[in-house]
JSON list of C-alpha atoms and ligand atoms in Angstrom, two decimals:
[
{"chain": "M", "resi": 1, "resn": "UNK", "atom": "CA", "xyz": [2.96, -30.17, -29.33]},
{"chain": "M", "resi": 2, "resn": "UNK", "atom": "CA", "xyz": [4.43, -28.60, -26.46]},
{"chain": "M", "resi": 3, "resn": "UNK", "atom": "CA", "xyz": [3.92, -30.63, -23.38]},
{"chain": "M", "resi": 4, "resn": "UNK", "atom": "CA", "xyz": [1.74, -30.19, -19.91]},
{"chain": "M", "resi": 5, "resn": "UNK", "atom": "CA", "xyz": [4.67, -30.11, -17.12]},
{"chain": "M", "resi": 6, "resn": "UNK", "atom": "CA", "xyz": [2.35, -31.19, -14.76]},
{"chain": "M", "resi": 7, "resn": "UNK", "atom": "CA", "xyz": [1.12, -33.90, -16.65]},
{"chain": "M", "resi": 8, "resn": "UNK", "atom": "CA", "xyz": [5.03, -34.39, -16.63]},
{"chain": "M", "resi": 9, "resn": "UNK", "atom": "CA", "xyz": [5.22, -34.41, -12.97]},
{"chain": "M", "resi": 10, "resn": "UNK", "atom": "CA", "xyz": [2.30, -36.89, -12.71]},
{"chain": "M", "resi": 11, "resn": "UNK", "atom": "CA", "xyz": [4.15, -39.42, -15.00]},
{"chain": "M", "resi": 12, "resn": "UNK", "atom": "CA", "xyz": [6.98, -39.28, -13.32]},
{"chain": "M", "resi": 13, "resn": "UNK", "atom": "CA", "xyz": [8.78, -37.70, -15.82]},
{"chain": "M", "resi": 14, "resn": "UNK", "atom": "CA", "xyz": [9.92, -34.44, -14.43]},
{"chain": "M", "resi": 15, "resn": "UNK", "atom": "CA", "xyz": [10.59, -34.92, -10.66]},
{"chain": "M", "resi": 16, "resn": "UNK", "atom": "CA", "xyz": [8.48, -33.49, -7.66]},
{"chain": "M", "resi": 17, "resn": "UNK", "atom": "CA", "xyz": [8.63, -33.13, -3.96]},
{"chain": "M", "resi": 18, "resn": "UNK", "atom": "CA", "xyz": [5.23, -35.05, -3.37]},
{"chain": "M", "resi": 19, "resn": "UNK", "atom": "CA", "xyz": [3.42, -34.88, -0.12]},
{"chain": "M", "resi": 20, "resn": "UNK", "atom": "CA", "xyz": [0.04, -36.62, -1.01]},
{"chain": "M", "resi": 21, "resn": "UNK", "atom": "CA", "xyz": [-1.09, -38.95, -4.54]},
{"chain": "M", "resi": 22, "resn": "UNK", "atom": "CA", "xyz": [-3.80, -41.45, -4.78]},
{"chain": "M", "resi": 23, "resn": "UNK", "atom": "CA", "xyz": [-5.85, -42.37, -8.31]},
{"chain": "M", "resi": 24, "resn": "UNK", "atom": "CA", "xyz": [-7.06, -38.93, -9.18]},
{"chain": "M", "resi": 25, "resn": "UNK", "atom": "CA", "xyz": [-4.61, -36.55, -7.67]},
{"chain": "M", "resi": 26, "resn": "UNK", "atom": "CA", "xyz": [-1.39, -35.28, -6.62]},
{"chain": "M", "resi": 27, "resn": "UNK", "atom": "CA", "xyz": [-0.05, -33.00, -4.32]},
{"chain": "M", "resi": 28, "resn": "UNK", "atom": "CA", "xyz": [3.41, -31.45, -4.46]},
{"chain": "M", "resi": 29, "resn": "UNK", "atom": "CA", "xyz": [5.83, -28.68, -3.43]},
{"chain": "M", "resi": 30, "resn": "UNK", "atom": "CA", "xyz": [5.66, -25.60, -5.76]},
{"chain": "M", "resi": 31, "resn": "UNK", "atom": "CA", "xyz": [9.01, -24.77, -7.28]},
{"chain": "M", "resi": 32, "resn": "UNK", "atom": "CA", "xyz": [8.56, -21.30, -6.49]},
{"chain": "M", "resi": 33, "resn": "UNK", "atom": "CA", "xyz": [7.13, -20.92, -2.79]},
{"chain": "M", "resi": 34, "resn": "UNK", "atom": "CA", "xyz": [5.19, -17.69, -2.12]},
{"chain": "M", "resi": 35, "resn": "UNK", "atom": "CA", "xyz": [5.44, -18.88, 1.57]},
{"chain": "M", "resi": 36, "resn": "UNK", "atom": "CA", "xyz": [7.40, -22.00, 3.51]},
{"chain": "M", "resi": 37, "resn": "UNK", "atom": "CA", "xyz": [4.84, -24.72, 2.84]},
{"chain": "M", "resi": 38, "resn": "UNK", "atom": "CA", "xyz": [3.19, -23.82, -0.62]},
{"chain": "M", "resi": 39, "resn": "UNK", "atom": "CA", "xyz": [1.71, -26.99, -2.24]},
{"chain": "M", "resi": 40, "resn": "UNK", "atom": "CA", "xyz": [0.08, -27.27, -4.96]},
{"chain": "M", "resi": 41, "resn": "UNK", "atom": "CA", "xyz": [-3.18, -30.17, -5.43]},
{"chain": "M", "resi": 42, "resn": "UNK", "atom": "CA", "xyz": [-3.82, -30.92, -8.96]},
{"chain": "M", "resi": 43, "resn": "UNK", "atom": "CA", "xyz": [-5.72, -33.49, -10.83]},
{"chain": "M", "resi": 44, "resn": "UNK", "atom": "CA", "xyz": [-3.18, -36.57, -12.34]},
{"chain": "M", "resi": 45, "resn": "UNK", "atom": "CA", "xyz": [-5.62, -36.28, -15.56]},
{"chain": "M", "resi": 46, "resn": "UNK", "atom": "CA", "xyz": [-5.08, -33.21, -17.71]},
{"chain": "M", "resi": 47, "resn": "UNK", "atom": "CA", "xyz": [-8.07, -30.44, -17.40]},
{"chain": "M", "resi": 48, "resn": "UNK", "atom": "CA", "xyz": [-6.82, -26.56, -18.42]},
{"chain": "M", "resi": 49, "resn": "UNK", "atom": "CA", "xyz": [-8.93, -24.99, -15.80]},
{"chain": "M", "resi": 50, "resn": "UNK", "atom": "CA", "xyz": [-11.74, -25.56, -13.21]},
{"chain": "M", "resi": 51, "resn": "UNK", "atom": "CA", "xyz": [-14.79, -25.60, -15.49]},
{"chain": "M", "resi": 52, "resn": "UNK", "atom": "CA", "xyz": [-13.07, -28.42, -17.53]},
{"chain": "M", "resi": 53, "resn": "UNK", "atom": "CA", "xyz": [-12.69, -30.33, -14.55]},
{"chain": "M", "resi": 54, "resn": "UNK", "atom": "CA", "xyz": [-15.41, -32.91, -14.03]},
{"chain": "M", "resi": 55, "resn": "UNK", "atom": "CA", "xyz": [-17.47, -32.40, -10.76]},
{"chain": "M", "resi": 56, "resn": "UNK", "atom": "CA", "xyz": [-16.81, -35.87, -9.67]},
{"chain": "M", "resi": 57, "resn": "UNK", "atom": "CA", "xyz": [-13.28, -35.09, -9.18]},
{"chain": "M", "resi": 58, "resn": "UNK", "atom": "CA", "xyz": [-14.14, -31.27, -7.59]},
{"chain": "M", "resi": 59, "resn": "UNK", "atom": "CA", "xyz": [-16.30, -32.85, -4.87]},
{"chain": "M", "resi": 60, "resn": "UNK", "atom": "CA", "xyz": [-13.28, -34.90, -3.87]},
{"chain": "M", "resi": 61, "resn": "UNK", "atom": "CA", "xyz": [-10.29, -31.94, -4.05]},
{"chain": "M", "resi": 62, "resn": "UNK", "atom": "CA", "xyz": [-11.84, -29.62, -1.74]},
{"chain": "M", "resi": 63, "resn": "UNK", "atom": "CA", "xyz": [-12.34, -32.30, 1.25]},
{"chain": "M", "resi": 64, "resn": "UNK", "atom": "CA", "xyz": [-8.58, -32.97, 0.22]},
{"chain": "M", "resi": 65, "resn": "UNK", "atom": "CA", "xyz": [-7.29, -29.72, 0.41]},
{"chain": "M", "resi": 66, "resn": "UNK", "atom": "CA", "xyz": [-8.94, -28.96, 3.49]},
{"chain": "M", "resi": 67, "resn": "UNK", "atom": "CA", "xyz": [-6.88, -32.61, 5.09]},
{"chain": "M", "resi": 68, "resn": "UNK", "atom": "CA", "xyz": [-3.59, -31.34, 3.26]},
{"chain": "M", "resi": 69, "resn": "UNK", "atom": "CA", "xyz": [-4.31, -27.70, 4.42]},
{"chain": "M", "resi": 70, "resn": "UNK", "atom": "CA", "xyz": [-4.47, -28.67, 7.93]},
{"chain": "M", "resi": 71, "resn": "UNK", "atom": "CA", "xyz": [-1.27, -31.01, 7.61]},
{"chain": "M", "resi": 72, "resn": "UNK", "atom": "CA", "xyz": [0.52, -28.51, 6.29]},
{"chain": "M", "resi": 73, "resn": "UNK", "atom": "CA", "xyz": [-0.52, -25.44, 9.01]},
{"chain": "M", "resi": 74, "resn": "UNK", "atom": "CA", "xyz": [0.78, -28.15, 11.91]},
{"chain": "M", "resi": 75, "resn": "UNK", "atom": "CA", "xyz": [3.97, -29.61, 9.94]},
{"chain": "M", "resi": 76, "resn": "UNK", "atom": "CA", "xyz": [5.02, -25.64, 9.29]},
{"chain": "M", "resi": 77, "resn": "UNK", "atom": "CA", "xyz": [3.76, -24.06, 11.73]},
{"chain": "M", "resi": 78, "resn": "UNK", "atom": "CA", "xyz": [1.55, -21.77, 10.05]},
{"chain": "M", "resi": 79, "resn": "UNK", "atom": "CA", "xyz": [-1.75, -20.68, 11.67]},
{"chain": "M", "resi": 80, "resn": "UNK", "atom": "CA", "xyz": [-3.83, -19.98, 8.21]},
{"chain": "M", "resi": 81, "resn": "UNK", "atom": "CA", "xyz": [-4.02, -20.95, 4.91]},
{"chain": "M", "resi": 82, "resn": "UNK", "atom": "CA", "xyz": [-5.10, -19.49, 1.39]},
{"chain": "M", "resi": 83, "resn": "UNK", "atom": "CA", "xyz": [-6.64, -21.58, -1.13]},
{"chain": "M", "resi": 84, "resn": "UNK", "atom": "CA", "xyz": [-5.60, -19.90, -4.41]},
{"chain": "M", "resi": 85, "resn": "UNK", "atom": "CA", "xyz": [-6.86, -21.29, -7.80]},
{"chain": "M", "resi": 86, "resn": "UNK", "atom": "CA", "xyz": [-6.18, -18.91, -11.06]},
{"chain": "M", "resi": 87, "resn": "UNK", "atom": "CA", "xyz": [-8.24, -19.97, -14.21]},
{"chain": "M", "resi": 88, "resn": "UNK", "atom": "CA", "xyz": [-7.44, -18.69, -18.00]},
{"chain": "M", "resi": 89, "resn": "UNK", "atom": "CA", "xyz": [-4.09, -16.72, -18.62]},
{"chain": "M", "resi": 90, "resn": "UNK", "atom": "CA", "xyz": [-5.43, -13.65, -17.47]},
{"chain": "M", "resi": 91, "resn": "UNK", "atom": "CA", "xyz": [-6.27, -14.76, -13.90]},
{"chain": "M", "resi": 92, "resn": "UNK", "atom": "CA", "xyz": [-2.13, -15.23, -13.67]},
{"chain": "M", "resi": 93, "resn": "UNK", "atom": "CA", "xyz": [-2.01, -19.08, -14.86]},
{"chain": "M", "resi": 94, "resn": "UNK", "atom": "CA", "xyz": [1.01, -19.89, -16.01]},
{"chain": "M", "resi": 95, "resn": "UNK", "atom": "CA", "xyz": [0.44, -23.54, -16.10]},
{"chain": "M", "resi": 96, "resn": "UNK", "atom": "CA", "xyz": [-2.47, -24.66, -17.73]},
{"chain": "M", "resi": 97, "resn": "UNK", "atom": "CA", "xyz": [-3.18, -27.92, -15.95]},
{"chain": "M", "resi": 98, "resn": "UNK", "atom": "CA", "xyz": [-6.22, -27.60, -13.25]},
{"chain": "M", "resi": 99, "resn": "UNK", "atom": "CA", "xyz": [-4.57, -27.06, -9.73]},
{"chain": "M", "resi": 100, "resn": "UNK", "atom": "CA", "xyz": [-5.46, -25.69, -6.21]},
{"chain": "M", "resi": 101, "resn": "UNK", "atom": "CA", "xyz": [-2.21, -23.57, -4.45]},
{"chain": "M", "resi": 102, "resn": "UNK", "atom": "CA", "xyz": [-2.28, -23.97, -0.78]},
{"chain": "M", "resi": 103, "resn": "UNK", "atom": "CA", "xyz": [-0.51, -21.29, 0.73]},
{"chain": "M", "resi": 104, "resn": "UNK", "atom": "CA", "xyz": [0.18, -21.64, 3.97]},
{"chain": "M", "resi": 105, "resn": "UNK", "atom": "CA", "xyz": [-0.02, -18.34, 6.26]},
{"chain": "M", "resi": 106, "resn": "UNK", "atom": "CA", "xyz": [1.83, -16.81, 8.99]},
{"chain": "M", "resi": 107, "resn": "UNK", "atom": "CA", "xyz": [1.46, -13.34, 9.24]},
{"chain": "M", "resi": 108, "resn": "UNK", "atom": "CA", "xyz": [-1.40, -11.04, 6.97]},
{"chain": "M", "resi": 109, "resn": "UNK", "atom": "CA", "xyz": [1.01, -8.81, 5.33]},
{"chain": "M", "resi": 110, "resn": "UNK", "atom": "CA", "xyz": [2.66, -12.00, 3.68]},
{"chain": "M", "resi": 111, "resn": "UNK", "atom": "CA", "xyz": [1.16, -11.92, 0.17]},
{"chain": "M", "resi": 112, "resn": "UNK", "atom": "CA", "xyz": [1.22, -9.18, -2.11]},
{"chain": "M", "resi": 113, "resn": "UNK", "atom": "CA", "xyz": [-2.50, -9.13, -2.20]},
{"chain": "M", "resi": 114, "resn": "UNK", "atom": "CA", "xyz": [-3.95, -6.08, -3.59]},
{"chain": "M", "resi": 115, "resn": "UNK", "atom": "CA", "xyz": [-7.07, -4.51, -0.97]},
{"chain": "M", "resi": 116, "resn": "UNK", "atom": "CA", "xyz": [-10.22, -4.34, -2.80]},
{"chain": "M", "resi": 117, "resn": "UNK", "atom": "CA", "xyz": [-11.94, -0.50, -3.31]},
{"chain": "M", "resi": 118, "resn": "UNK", "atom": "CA", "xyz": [-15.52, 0.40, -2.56]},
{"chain": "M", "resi": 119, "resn": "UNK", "atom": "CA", "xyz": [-18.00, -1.25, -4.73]},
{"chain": "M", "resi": 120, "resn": "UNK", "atom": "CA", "xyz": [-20.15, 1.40, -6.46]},
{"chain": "M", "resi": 121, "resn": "UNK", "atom": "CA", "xyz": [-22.98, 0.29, -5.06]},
{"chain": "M", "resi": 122, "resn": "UNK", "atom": "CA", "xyz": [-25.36, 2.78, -8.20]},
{"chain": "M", "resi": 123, "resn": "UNK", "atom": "CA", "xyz": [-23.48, -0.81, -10.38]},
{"chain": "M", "resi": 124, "resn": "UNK", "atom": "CA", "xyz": [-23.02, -3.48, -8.31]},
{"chain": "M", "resi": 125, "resn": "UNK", "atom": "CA", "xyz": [-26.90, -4.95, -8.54]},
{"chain": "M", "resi": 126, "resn": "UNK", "atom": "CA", "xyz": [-26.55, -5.21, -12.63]},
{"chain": "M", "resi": 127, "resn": "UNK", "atom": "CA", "xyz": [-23.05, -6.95, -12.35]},
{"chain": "M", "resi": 128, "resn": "UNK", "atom": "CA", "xyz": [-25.05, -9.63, -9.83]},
{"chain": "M", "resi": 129, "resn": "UNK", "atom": "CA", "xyz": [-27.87, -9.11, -12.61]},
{"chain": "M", "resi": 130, "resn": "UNK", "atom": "CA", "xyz": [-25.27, -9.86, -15.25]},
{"chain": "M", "resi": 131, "resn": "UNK", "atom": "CA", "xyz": [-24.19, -13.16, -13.64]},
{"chain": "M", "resi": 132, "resn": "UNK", "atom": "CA", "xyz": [-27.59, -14.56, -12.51]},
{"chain": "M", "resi": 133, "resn": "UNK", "atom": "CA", "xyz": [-28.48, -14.53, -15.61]},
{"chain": "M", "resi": 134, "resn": "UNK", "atom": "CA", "xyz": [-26.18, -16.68, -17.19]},
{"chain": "M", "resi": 135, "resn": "UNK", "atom": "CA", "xyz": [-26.85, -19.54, -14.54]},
{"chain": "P", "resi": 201, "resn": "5GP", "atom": "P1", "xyz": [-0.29, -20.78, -11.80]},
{"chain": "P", "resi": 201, "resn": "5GP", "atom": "O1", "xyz": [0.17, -19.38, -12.04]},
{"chain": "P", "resi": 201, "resn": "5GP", "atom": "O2", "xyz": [-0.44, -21.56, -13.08]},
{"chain": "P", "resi": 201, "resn": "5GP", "atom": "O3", "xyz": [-1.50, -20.83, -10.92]},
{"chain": "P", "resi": 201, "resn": "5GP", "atom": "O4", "xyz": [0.86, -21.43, -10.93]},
{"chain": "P", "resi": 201, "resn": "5GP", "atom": "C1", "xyz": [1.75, -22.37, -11.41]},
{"chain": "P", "resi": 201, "resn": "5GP", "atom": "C2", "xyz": [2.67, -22.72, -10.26]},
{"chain": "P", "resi": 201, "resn": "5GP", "atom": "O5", "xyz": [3.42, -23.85, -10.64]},
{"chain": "P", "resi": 201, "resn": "5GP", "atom": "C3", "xyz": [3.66, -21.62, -9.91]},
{"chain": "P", "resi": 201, "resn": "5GP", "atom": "O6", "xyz": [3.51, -21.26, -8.54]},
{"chain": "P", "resi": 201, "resn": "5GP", "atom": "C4", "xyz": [5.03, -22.25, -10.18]},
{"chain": "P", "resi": 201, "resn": "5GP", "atom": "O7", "xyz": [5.99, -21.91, -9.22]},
{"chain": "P", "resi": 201, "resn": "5GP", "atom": "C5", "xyz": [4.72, -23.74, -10.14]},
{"chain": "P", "resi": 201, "resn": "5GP", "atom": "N1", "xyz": [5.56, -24.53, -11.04]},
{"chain": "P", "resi": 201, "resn": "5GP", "atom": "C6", "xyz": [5.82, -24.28, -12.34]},
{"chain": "P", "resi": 201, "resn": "5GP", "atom": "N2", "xyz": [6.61, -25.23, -12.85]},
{"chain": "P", "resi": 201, "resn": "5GP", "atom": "C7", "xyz": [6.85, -26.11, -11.85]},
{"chain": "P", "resi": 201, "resn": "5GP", "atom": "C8", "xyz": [7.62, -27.31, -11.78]},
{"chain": "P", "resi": 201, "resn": "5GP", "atom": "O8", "xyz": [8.24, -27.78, -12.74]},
{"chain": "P", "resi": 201, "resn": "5GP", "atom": "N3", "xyz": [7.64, -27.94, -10.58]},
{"chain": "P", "resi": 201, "resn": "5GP", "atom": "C9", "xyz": [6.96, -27.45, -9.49]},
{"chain": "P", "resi": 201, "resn": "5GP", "atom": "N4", "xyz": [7.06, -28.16, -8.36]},
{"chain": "P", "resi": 201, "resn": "5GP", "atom": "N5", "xyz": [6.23, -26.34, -9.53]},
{"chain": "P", "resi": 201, "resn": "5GP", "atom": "C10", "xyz": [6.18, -25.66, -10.70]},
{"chain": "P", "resi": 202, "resn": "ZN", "atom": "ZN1", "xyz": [-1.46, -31.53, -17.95]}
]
């Protein structure tokens, strides 16, 4: 069985840069920064993605985030943050171990985010239609 790296890193087993860890999470330095600062928050129990994580814990890791966030805007200077969390393979996650990238922001043109097109607006009520009704 091929094993969770960050249930690696919350063992102790491989090493990370932590900046934050109590009972139910960890916080450390991603490996491969998108920006000076990038952290990534994730749970110390294995969950693949955020609708295997157990609300308990989710109502905890966004008042977290929010105290790391800030840290991390005044101990690199940045004035903004992103809050990235990618979900199933084809949302780009690479490791499948719940976790929340903080991305620490300094200038807009930073990230290679794609801009969003016009919604057509003759579709966009039956996609909201298509989602309400699986709530
Ligand atoms: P994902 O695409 O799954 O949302 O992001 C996984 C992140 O984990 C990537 O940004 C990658 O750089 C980071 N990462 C992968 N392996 C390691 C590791 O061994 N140590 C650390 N610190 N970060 C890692
Ligand atoms: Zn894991």
């Amino acid at each position: 069985m091929t094993k969770c790296i960050f249930c690696e890193i919350a063992n102790g087993r491989i090493p990370s840069i932590r900046i934050y860890e109590d009972n139910d999470f960890l916080a450390f330095m991603d490996i491969n920064p998108v920006t000076t600062g990038h952290f990534l928050l994730t749970t110390r129990q294995h969950y693949a993605v955020i609708h295997e994580t157990p609300d308990e814990l989710l109502a905890k890791a966004l008042p977290l985030a929010k105290r790391l966030a800030q840290a991390a805007m005044l101990g690199v200077g940045a004035a903004a943050y992103n809050l990235i969390s990618n979900n199933g393979p084809e949302s780009g996650q690479l490791v499948a171990h719940w976790h929340l990238h903080v991305i620490p922001r300094r200038r807009r043109e930073e990230l290679p985010l794609k801009a969003g097109e016009p919604a057509d607006l003759t579709k966009l009520p039956f996609v909201a239609d298509a989602i309400r009704a699986n709530l």
